[in-house]
Coordinates of C-alpha atoms in Angstrom, one line a residue:
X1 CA -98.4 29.9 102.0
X2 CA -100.8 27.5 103.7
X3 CA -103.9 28.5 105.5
X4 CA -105.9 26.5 108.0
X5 CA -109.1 29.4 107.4
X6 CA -112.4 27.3 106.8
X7 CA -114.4 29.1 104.4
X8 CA -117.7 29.3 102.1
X9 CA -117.5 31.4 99.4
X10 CA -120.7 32.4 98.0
X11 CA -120.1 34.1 94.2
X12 CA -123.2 36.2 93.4
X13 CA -123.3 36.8 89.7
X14 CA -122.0 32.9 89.3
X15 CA -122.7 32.9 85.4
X16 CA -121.2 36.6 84.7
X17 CA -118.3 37.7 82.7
X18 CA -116.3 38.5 85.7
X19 CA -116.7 35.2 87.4
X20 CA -116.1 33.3 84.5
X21 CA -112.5 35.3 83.5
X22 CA -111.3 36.4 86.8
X23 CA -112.8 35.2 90.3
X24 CA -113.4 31.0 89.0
X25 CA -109.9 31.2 87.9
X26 CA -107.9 32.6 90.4
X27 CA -110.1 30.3 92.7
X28 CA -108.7 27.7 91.0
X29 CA -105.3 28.5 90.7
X30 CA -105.3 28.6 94.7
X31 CA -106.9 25.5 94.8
X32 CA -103.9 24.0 92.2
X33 CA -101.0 25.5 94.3
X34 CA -101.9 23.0 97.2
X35 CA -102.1 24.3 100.8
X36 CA -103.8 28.0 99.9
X37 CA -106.8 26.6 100.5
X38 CA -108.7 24.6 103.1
X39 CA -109.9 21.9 102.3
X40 CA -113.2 22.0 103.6
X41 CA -113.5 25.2 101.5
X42 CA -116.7 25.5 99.7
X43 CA -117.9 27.8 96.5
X44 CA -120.8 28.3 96.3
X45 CA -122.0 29.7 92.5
X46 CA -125.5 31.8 92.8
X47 CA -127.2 32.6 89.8
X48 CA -130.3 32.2 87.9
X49 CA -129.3 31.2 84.5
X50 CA -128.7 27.7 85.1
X51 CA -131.1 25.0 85.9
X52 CA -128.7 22.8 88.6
X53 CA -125.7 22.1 89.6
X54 CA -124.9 20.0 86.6
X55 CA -125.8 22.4 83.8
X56 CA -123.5 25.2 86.1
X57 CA -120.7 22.9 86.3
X58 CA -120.7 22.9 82.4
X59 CA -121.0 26.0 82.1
X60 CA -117.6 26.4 84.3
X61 CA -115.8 23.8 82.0
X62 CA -116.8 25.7 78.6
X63 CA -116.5 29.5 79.8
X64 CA -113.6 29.1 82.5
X65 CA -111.3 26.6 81.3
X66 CA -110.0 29.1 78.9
X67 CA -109.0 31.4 81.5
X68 CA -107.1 28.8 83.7
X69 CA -103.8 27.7 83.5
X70 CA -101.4 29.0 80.8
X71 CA -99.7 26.0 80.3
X72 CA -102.6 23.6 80.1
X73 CA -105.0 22.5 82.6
X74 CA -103.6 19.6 85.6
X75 CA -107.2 17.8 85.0
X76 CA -107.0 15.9 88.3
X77 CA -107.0 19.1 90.0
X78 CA -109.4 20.3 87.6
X79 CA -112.3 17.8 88.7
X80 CA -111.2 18.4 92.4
X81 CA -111.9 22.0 92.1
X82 CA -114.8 21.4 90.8
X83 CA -116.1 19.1 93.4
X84 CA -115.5 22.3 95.7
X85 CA -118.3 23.9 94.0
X86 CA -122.1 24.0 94.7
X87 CA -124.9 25.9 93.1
X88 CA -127.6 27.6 94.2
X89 CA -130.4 29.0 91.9
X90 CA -131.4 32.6 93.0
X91 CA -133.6 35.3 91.6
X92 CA -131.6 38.3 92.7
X93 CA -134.3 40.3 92.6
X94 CA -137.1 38.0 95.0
X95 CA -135.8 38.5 97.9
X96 CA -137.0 35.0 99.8
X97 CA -135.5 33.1 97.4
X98 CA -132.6 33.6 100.1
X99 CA -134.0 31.0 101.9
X100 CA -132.5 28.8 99.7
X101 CA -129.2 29.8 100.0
X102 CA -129.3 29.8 103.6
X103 CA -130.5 26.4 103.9
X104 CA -127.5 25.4 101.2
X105 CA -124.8 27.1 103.5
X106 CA -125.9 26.5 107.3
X107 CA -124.2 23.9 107.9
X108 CA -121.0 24.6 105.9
X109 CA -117.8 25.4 107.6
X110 CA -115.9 28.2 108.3
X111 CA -116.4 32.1 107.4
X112 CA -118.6 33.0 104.9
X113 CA -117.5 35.1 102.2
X114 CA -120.0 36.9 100.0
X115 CA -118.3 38.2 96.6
X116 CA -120.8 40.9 94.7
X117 CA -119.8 40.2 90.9
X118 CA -122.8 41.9 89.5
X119 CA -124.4 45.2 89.4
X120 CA -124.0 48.0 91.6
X121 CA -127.6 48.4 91.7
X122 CA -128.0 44.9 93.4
X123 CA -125.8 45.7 96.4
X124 CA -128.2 47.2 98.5
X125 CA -131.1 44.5 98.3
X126 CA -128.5 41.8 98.6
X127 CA -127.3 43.2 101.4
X128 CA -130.9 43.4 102.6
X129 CA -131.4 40.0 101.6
X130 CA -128.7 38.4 103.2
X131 CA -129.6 40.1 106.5
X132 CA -133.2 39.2 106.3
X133 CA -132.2 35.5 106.5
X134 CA -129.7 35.9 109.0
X135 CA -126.7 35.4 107.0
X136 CA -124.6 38.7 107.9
X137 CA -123.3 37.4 111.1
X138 CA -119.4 35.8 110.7
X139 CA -119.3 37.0 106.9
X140 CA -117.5 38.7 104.8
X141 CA -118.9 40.6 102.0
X142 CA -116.7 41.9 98.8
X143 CA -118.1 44.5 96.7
X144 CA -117.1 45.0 93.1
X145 CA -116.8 48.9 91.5
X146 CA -118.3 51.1 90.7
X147 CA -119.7 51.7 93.7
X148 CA -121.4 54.8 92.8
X149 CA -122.5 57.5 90.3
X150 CA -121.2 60.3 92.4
X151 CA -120.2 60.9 96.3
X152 CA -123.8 61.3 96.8
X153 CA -124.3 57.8 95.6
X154 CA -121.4 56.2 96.9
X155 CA -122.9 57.4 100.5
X156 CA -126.2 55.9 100.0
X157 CA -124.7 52.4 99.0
X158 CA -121.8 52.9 101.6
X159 CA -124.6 54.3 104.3
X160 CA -127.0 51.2 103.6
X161 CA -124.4 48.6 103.3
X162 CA -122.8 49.8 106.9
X163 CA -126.3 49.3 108.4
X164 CA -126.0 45.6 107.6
X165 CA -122.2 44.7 107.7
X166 CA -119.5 46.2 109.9
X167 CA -116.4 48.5 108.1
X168 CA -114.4 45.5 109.1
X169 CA -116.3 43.1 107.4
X170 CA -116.8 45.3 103.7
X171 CA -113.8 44.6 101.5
X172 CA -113.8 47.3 98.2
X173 CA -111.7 45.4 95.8
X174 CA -109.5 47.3 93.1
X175 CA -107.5 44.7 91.7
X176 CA -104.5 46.8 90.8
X177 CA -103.5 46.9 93.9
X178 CA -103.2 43.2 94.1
X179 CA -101.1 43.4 90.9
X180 CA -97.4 41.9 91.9
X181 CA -95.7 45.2 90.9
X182 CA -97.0 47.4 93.2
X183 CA -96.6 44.9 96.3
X184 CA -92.8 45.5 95.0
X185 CA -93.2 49.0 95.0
X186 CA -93.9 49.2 98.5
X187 CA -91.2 46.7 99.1
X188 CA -88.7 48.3 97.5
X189 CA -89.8 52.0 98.8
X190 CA -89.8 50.7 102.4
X191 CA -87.3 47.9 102.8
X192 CA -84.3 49.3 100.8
X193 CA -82.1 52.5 101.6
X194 CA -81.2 53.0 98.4
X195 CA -84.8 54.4 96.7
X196 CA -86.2 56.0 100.2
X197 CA -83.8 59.1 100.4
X198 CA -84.6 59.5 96.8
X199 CA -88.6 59.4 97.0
X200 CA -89.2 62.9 97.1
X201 CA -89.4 66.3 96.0
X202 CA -86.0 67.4 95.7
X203 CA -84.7 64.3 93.6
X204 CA -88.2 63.2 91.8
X205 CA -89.0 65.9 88.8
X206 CA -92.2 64.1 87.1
X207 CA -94.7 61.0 87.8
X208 CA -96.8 59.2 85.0
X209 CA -99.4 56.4 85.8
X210 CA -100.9 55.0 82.4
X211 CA -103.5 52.6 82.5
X212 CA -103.7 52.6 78.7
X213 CA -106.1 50.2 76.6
X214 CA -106.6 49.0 73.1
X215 CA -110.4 47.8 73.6
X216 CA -113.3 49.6 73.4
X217 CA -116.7 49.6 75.0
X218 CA -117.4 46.5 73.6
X219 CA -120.9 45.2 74.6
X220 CA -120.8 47.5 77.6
X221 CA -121.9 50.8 75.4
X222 CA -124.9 51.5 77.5
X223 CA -123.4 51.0 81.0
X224 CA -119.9 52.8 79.8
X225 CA -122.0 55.5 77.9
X226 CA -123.7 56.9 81.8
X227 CA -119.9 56.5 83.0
X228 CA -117.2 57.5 81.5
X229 CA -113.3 57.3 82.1
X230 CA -113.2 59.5 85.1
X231 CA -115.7 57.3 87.1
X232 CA -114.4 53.7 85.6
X233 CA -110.8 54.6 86.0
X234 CA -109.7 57.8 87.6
X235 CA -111.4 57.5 90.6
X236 CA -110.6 54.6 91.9
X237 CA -107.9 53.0 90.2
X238 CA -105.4 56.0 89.0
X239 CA -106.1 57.5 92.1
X240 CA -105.1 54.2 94.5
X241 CA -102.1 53.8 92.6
X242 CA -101.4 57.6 93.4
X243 CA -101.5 57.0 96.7
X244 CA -99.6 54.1 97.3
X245 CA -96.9 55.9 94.7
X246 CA -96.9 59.0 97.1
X247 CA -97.6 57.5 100.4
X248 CA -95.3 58.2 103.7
X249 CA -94.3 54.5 105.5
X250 CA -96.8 53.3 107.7
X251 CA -95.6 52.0 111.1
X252 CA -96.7 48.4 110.0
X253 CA -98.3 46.6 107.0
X254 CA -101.2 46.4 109.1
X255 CA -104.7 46.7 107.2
X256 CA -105.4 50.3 108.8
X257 CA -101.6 51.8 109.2
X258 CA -101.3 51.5 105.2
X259 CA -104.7 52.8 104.3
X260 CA -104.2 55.4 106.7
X261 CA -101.1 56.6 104.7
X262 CA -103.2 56.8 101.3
X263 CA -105.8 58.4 103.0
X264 CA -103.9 61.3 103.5
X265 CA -102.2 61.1 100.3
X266 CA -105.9 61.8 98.9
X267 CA -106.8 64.1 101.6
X268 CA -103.2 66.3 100.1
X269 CA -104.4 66.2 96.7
X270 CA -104.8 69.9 95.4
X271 CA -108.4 70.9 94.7
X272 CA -109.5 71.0 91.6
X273 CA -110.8 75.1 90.7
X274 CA -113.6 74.9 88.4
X275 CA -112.3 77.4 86.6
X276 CA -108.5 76.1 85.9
X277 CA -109.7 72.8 84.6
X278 CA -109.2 73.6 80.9
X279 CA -105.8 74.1 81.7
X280 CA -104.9 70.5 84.1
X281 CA -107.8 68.3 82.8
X282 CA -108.2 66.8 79.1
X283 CA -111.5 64.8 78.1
X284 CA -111.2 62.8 74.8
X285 CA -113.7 60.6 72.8
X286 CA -112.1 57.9 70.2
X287 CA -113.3 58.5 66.2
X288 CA -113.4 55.5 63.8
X289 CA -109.3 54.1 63.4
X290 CA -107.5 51.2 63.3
X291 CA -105.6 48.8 65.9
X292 CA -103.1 46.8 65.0
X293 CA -104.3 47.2 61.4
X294 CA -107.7 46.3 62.0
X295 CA -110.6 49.0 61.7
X296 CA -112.6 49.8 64.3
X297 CA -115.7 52.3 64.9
X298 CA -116.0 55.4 66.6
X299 CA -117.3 55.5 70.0
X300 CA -120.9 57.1 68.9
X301 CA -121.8 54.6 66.5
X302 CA -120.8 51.8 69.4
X303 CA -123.9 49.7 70.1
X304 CA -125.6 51.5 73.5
X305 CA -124.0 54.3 72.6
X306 CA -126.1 58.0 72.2
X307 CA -125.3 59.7 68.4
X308 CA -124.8 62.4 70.4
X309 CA -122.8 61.6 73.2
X310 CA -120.5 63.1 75.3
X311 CA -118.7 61.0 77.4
X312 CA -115.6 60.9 77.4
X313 CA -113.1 57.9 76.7
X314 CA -110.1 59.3 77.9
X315 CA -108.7 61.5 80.4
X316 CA -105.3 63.1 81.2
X317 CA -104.7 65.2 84.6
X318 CA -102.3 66.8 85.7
X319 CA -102.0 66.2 89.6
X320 CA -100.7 68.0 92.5
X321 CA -99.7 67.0 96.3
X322 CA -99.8 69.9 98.7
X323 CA -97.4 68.3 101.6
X324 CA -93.9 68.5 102.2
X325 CA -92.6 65.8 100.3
X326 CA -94.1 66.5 97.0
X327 CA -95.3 70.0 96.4
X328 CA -94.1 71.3 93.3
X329 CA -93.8 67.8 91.5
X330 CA -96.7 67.2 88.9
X331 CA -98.1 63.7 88.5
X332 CA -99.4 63.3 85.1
X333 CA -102.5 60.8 85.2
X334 CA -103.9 59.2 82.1
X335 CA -106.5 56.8 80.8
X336 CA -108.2 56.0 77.9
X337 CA -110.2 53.4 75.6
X338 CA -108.8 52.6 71.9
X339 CA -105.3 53.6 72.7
X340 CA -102.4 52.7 70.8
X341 CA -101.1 49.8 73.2
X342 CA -102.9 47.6 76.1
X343 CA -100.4 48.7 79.0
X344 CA -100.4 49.8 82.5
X345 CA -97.5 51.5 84.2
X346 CA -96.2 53.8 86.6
X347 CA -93.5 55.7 85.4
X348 CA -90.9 58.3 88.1
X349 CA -88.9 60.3 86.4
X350 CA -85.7 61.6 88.5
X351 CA -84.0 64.8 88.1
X352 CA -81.0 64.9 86.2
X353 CA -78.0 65.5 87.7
X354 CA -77.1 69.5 88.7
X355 CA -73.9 69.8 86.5
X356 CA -72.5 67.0 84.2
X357 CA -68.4 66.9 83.4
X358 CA -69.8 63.8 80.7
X359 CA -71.7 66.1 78.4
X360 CA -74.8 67.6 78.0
X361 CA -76.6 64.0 77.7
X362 CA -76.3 63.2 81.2
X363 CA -78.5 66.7 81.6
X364 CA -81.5 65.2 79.9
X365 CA -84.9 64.4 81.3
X366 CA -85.9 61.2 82.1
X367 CA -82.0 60.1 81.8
X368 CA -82.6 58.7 85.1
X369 CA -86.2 56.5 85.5
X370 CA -88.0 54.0 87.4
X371 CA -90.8 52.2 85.7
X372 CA -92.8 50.0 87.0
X373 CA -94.9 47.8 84.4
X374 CA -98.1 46.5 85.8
X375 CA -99.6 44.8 82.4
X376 CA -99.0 43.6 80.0
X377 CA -96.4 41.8 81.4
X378 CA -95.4 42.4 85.3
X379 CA -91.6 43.9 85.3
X380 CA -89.9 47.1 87.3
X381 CA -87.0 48.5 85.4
X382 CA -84.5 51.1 86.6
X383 CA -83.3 53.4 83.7
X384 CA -79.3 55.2 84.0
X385 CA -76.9 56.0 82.3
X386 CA -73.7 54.2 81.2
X387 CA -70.5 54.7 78.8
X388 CA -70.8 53.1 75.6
X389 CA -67.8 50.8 74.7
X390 CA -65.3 52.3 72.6
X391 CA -62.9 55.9 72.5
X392 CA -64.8 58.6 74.2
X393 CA -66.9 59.3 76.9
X394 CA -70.1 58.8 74.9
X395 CA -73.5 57.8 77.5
X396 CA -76.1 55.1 77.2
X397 CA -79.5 54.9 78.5
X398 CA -79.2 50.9 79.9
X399 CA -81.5 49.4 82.7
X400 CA -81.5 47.0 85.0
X401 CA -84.5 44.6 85.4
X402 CA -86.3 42.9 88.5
X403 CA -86.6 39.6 87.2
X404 CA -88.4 38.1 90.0
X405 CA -88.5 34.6 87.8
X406 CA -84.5 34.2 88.0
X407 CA -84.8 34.5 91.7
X408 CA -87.7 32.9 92.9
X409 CA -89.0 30.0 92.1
X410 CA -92.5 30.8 92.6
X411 CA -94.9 32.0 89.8
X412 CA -96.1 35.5 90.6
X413 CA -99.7 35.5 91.5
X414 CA -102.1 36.9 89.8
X415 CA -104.0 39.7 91.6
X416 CA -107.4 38.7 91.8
X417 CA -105.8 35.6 93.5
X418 CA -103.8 37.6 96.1
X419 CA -106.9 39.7 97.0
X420 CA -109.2 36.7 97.2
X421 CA -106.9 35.2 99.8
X422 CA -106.7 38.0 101.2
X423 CA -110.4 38.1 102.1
X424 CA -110.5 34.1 103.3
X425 CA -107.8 35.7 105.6
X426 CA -109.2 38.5 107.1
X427 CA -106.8 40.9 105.8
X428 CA -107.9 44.5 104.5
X429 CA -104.6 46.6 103.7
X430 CA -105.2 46.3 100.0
X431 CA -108.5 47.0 99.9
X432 CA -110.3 50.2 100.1
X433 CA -111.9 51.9 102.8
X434 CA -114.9 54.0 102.9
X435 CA -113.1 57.3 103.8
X436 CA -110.4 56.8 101.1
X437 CA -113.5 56.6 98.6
X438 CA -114.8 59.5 99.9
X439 CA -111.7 61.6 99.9
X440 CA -111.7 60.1 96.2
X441 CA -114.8 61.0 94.7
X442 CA -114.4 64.2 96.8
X443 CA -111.9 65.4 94.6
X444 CA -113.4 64.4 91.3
X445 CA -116.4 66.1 91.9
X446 CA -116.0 68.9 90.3
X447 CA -114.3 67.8 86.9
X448 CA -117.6 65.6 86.8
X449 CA -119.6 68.8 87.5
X450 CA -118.3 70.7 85.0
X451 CA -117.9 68.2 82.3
X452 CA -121.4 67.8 83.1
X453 CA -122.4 71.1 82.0
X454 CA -119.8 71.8 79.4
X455 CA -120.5 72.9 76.4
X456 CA -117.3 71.7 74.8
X457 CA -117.5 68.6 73.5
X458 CA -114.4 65.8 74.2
X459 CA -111.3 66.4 72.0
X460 CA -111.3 63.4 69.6
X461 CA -108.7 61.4 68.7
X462 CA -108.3 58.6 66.4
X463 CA -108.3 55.0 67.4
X464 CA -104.8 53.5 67.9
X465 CA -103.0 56.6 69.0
X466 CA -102.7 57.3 71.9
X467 CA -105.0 60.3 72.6
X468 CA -106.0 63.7 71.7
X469 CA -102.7 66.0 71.1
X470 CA -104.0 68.3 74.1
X471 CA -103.0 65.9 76.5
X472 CA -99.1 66.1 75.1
X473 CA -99.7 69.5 75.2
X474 CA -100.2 69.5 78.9
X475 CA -97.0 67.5 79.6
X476 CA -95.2 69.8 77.6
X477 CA -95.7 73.1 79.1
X478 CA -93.9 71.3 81.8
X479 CA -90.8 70.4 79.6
X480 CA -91.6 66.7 79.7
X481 CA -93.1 64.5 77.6
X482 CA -95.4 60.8 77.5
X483 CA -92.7 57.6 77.9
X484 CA -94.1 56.4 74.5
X485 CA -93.3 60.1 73.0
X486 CA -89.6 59.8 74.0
X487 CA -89.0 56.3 72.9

């Protein structure tokens, strides 16, 4: 896809983790592809930790290289990416060193993109800083999460940022939604009959999303240790891949007819009573284990980490609609650090069959599944039954997979590269809007409250499993079970 959009990109937090593993590389892979990019396109790097352009562009070639390019790196478009990028040596935190930037971008092409790759804590006085200098007019400005401690705070940033940049102009990224997956999701949902008259109540008995991960906090202990699962995970990115699981069809792919139709997905969700979340809620905090048959700590003795903490590192829900396509149908929504297995996946279980002439089998849960992979590897597989070869009428669970690879001949993009595009382009549909983040932190409020003042500490579990035993328990007062407990 080819793009005749002009463009500066201006990368705040040019030197940070996030730039070097995710934003510099899918920058680049755009750049590779041919044609994605304009090219008169600028990046522009801002950061503090370099002396000049020079020392940044080694910087690039040591810590993004790595990142870039699975097969090896096309060095002739390697040293032409890197002549798109400039650098600009900012202290974040003085706000007239913006002069400098805005002398280094006047006279650049195109829309100007700002991407927020640092703390939340700097969005407001870049925001500030950018206006003070003139440089919120014809731009574009990306904001990272979390945006915000609590709906409280996510107003004040949202309320301070909308002072300086139009809705239209404020792109939230969540990178799962860019994930290639869940673009098939909605293709397959809305362009086929064959899943459509099955997407609902009647013929869907259970829901799992999983976002499931064998790290822990890693150096992050002091950030992760005043955040927690529900805030890093559940509210934003469980919850968008909710809705756009449970959403009804917009009238258009159009950026404000989808988020429409997810807003009221979130708006439907059942409200959580305070006093019922024992019973639909489970909080967990990893002890010392092993991965892979390595040891690893427990999550209090993690560097940053209080002795004494009690934030949790995982979190299982059990989730309810309350519209007419899915009341009654639990979604079961679970996260967690130190897990058994680095995977991400949405899982629909359909309801078996009312009577079965081929024996009890074809009776069984999940006998009948959709499951869409979203990492490790990107796949969508459709579980039924079939006879197994031989005398009797004996069933099979078999599947059929989407291999997008044997069909097209394009590469599936990676999703920070989608959603990059997708701002040089103007387009918003997968990316959040302020009263989808409101409805969303709406409706974690109160498991945040009274986690707050619980005196129950997090069920532990060990690290490598997959969670504290509760959070089984939950699924199976509902006669259903975890995909990983089946298997």
């Amino acid at each position: 896809m080819q793009t005749d959009s002009s463009f500066t990109f201006v990368l705040f937090g040019g030197t940070g983790d996030l730039s070097m593993r995710k934003i510099l590389p899918a920058l680049f892979e755009a750049h590779r592809a041919g044609g994605m990019l304009h090219d008169s396109g600028k990046i522009v790097a801002v950061a503090r930790h370099a002396a000049d352009r020079g020392e940044y562009l080694q910087w690039v070639n040591e810590h993004v290289k790595p990142h870039v390019s699975k097969n090896g790196v096309d060095e002739a478009a390697w040293t032409s990416f890197l002549a798109r990028i400039e650098f600009v040596k900012i202290d974040l935190g003085n706000p007239e060193d913006f002069v400098h930037l805005r002398d280094a971008i006047q006279d650049l092409p195109g829309i100007r993109v700002f991407y927020l790759a640092t703390g939340p804590s700097l969005f407001v006085p870049i925001c500030h800083a950018l206006a003070s200098v003139g440089l919120n007019e014809n731009a574009r400005i990306v904001l990272e999460k979390p945006l915000g401690y609590d709906l409280k705070s996510s107003n004040a940033i949202n309320d301070a940022v909308g002072e300086i940049f139009a809705e239209e102009q404020i792109y939230r990224i969540d990178h799962y939604l860019g994930k290639e997956p869940v673009q098939n999701l909605l293709a397959l949902r809305f362009g086929n009959a064959l899943f459509e008259p099955l997407w609902r109540r009647e013929w869907v008995e259970s829901i799992q999303i999983t976002i499931a991960e064998e790290l822990g906090v890693e150096a992050r202990g002091d950030f992760y240790d005043n955040t927690g699962a529900l805030r890093d995970m559940v509210q934003n990115h469980l919850l968008q891949l909710l809705s756009i699981v449970a959403m009804e069809p917009p009238h258009s792919m159009d950026s404000d007819s989808v988020r429409d139709e997810k807003l009221r997905v979130l708006r439907a969700l059942k409200p959580i009573d305070p006093n019922e979340i024992g019973k639909v809620a489970v909080r967990g905090q990893y002890h010392a284990g092993g991965i892979r048959g390595t040891a690893v700590p427990g999550y209090a003795t993690e560097a940053g980490v209080k002795p004494d903490s009690t934030t949790e590192t995982f979190v299982a829900l059990k989730v309810e609609i309350e519209n007419w396509r899915w009341s009654g149908v639990p979604f079961f929504l679970r996260t967690g650090k130190r897990l058994a297995d680095r995977v991400a996946e949405i899982v629909v279980n359909f309801r078996p069959v009312p009577h079965s002439a081929l024996g009890a089998s074809a009776l069984r849960a999940g006998a009948n599944r959709l499951v869409i992979r979203l990492q490790p590897n990107e796949t969508i597989r459709l579980y039924c039954l079939a006879k197994q070869p031989g005398e009797g009428m004996n069933l099979a669970s078999v599947h059929l997979d989407l291999a997008f690879d044997k069909f097209f001949r394009e590469g599936q993009m990676e999703a920070y590269q989608r959603l990059l595009l997708d701002v040089i382009r103007g387009r918003l549909a997968l990316f959040v809007r302020r009263d989808e983040q409101e409805a969303a932190w709406r409706w974690v409020e109160p498991i945040l409250n009274e986690w707050k003042t619980s005196t129950r500490p997090p069920k532990p579990y060990a690290a490598g499993t997959w969670g504290p035993a509760a959070a089984s328990a939950m699924l199976a007062q509902h006669g259903t079970c975890w995909l990983e407990e089946e298997n």
